[in-house]
C-alpha positions as a printed NumPy array, in Angstrom:
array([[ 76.279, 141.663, 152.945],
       [ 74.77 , 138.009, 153.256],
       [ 76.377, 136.906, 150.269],
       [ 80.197, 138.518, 151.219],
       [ 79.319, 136.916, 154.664],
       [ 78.768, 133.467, 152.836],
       [ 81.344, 133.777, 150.88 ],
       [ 84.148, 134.183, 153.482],
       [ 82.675, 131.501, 155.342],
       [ 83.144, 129.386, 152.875],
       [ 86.336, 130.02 , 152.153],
       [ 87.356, 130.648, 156.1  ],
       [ 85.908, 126.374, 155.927],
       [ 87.399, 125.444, 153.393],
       [ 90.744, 126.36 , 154.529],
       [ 90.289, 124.356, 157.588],
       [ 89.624, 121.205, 155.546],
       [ 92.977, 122.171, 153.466],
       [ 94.816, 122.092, 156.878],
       [ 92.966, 118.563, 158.517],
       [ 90.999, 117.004, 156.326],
       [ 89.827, 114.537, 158.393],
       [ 89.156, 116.899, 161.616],
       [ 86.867, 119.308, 159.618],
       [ 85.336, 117.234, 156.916],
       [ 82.309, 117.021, 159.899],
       [ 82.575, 121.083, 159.99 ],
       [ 82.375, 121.213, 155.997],
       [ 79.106, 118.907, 156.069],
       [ 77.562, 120.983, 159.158],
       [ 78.073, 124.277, 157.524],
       [ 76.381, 123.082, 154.327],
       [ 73.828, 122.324, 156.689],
       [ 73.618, 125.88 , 157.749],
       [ 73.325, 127.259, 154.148],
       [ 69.35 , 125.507, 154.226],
       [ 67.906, 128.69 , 156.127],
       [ 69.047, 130.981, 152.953],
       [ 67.738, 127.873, 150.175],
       [ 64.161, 129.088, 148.166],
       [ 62.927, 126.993, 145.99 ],
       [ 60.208, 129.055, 144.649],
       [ 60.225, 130.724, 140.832],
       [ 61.42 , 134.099, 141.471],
       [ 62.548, 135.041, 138.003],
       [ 60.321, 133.763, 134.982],
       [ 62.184, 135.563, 131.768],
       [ 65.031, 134.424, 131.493],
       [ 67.364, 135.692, 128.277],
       [ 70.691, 133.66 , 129.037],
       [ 72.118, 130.581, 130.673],
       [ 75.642, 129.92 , 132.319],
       [ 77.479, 126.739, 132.481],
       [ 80.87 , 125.991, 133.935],
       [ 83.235, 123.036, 134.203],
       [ 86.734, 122.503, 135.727],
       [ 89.179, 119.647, 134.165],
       [ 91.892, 119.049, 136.419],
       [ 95.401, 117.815, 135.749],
       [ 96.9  , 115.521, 138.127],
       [100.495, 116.311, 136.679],
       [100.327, 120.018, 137.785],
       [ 97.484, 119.788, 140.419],
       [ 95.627, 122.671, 138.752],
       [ 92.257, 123.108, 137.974],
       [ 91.236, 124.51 , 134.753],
       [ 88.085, 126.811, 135.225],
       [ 85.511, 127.95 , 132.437],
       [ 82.212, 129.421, 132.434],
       [ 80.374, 129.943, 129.324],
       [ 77.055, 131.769, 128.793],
       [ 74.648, 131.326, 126.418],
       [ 71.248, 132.776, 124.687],
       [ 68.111, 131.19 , 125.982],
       [ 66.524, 129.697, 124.445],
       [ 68.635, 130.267, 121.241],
       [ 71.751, 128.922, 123.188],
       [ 74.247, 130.804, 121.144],
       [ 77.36 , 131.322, 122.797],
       [ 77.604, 135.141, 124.361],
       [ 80.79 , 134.77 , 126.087],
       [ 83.296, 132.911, 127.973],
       [ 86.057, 132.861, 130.329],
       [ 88.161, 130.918, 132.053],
       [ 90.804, 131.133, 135.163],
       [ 93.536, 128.321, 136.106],
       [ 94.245, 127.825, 139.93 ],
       [ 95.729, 125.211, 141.684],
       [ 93.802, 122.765, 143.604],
       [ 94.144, 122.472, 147.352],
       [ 90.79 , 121.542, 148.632],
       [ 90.496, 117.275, 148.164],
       [ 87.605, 115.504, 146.156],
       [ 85.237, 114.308, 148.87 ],
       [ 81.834, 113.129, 147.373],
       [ 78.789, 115.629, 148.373],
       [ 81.794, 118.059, 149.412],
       [ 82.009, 119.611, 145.496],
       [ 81.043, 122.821, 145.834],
       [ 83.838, 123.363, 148.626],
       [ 86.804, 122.253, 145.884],
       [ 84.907, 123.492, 142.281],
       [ 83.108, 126.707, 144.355],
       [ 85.724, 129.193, 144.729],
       [ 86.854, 128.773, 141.087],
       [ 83.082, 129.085, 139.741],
       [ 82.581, 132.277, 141.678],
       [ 86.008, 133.571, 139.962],
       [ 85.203, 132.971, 136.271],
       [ 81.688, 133.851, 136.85 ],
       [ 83.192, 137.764, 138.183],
       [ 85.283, 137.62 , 135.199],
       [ 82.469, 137.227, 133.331],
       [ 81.664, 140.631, 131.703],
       [ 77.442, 139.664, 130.919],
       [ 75.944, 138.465, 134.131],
       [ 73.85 , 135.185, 133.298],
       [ 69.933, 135.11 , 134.22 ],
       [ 70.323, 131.062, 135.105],
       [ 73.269, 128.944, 136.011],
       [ 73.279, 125.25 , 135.042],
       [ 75.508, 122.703, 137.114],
       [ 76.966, 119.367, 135.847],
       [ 76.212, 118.403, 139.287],
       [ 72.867, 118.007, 142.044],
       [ 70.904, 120.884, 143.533],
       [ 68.805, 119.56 , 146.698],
       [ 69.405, 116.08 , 145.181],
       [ 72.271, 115.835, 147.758],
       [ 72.527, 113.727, 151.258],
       [ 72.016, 117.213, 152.948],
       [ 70.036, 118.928, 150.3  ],
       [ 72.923, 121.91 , 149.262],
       [ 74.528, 120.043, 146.819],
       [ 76.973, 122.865, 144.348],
       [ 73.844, 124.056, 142.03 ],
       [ 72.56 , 125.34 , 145.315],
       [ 75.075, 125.924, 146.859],
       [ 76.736, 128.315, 144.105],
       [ 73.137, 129.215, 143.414],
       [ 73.318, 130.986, 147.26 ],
       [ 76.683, 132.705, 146.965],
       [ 75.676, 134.022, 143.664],
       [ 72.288, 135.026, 143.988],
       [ 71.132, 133.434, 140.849],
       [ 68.68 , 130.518, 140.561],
       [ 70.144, 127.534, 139.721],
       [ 69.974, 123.969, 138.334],
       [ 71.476, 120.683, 139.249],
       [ 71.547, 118.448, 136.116],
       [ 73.537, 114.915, 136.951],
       [ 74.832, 111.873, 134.922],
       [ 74.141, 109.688, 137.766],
       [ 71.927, 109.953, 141.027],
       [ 73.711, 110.632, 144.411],
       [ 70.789, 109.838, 146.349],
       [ 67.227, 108.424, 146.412],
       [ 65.125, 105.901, 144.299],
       [ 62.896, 105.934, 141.316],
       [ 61.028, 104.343, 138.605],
       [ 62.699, 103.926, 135.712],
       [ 60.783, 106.714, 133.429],
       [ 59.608, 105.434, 130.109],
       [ 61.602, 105.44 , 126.791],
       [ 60.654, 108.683, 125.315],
       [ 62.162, 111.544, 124.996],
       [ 60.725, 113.768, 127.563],
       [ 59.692, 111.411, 129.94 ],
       [ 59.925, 111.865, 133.445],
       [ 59.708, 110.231, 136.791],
       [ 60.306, 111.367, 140.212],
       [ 63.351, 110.845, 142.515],
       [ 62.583, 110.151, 146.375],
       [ 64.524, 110.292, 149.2  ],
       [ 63.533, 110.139, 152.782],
       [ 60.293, 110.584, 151.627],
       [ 60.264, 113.826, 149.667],
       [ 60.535, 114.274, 145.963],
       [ 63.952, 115.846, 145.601],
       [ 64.326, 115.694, 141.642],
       [ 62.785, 114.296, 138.589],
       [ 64.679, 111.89 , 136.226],
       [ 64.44 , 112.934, 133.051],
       [ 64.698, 110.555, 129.4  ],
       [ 66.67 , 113.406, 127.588],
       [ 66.786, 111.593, 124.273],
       [ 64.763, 108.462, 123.47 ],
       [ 66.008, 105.268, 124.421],
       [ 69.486, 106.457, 125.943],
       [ 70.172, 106.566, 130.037],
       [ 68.253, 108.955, 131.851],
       [ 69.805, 112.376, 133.786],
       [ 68.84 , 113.584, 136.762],
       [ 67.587, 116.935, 137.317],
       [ 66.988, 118.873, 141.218],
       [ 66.174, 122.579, 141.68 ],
       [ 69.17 , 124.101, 142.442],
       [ 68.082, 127.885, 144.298],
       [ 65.624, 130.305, 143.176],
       [ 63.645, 127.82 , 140.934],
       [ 60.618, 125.305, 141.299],
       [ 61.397, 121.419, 140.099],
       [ 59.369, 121.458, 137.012],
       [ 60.078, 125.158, 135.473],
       [ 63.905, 123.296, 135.851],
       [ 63.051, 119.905, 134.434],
       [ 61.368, 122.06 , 131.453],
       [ 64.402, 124.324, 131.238],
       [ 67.058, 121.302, 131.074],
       [ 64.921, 119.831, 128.211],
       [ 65.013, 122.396, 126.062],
       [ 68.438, 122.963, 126.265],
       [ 68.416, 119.085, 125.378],
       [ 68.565, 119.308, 121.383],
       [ 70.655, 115.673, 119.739],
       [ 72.4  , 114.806, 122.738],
       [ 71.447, 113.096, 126.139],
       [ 73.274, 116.121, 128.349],
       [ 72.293, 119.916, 128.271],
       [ 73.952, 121.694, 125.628],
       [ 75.674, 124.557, 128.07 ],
       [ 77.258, 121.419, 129.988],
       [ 78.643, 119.964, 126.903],
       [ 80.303, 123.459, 125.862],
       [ 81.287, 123.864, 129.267],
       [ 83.078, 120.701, 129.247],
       [ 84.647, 120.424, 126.028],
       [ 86.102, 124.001, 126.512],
       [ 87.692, 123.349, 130.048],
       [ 89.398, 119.67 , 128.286],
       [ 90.385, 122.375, 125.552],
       [ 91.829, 125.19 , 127.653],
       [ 94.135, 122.093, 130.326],
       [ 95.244, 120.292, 126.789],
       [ 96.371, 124.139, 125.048],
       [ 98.306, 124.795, 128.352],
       [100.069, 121.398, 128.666],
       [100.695, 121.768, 124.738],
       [102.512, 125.344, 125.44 ],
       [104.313, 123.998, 128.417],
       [105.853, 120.484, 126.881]])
């Protein structure tokens, strides 16, 4: 029931934002606050067989959002399955607000999903966030799955520059707690930064992201993820012009 109960707040929220934006932006932020009490950050699964991914491309010209989810073999990473729903998008980008206009649409594609992944993987922050629920834990809650944040670009805290290698890592502060490590994901090219979303300790992520690191500096489930959803919004204006 805690999950259902989530759920409908979240949606019950985010339909107040849709209707004031600026009245209930404050009620957004103070209910991700309240999520914090259901947030573990401890390894509670340790085999995990398959990884998820999604991505949303939006068109301005139609206002929709184009959905996908695809899940993948770990540690093989060969694609299982995919899916993909198109909505339109009410809910206004406000940054560390994602998960309230990307979340419903996630949860959708990953029901439609048939094969329910072990571990989802977010182009996006987990506790790496101004109020530590950024969407990997966020969606990581409402699904019940642990999760990872993996980011092109740090939201909040400091760091060390780590050092050239592939594989190298250093750790990102903020207010005085290590909330994520950035990670050298290919040798000499920018680092990414990687939080534990839900259900998952910092380093069995940080060692998860890497493998699923092969030529390129991003995760391979994020790349699929986000060529397919360009794919899917390009087919559809294609069919429609």
């Amino acid at each position: 029931g805690d999950h259902r109960d989530l759920h409908r707040l979240i949606r019950r929220q985010r339909q107040m934002c849709i209707r004031d934006r600026n009245k209930d932006i404050k009620g957004a932020i103070e209910f991700q606050k309240s999520l914090l009490s259901y947030l573990c950050l401890e390894n509670r699964f340790k085999n995990f067989k398959s990884i998820c991914s999604f991505d949303i491309s939006y068109d301005k010209s139609s206002r929709k959002n184009f959905a996908v989810a695809i899940l993948l073999s770990y540690i093989k990473l060969e694609e299982v399955e995919r899916s993909v729903i198109v909505e339109k998008a009410d809910f206004p980008y406000v940054p560390g607000l994602l998960a309230f206009r990307e979340g419903p649409a996630i949860v959708k594609v990953f029901k439609k999903l048939r094969n329910k992944p072990d571990l989802l993987l977010f182009d996006g922050h987990g506790i790496a966030h101004p109020r530590g629920m950024g969407i990997a834990s966020m969606i990581g809650i409402l699904l019940d799955r642990p999760s990872i944040g993996c980011a092109k670009s740090r939201l909040v805290g400091d760091f060390t520059e780590p050092a050239q290698m592939k594989g190298s890592i250093s750790d990102l502060l903020y207010k005085g707690r290590k909330v994520g490590h950035v990670l050298r994901s290919r040798d000499k090219v920018k680092p990414i930064f990687v939080s534990a979303g839900h259900l998952i300790e910092l380093d069995m992520a940080t060692d998860i992201v890497l493998r699923c690191c092969h030529r390129y500096r991003l995760p391979k489930p994020v790349r699929m993820a986000h060529r397919l959803a360009n794919q899917v919004r390009m087919d559809s204006n294609r069919m429609e012009s």
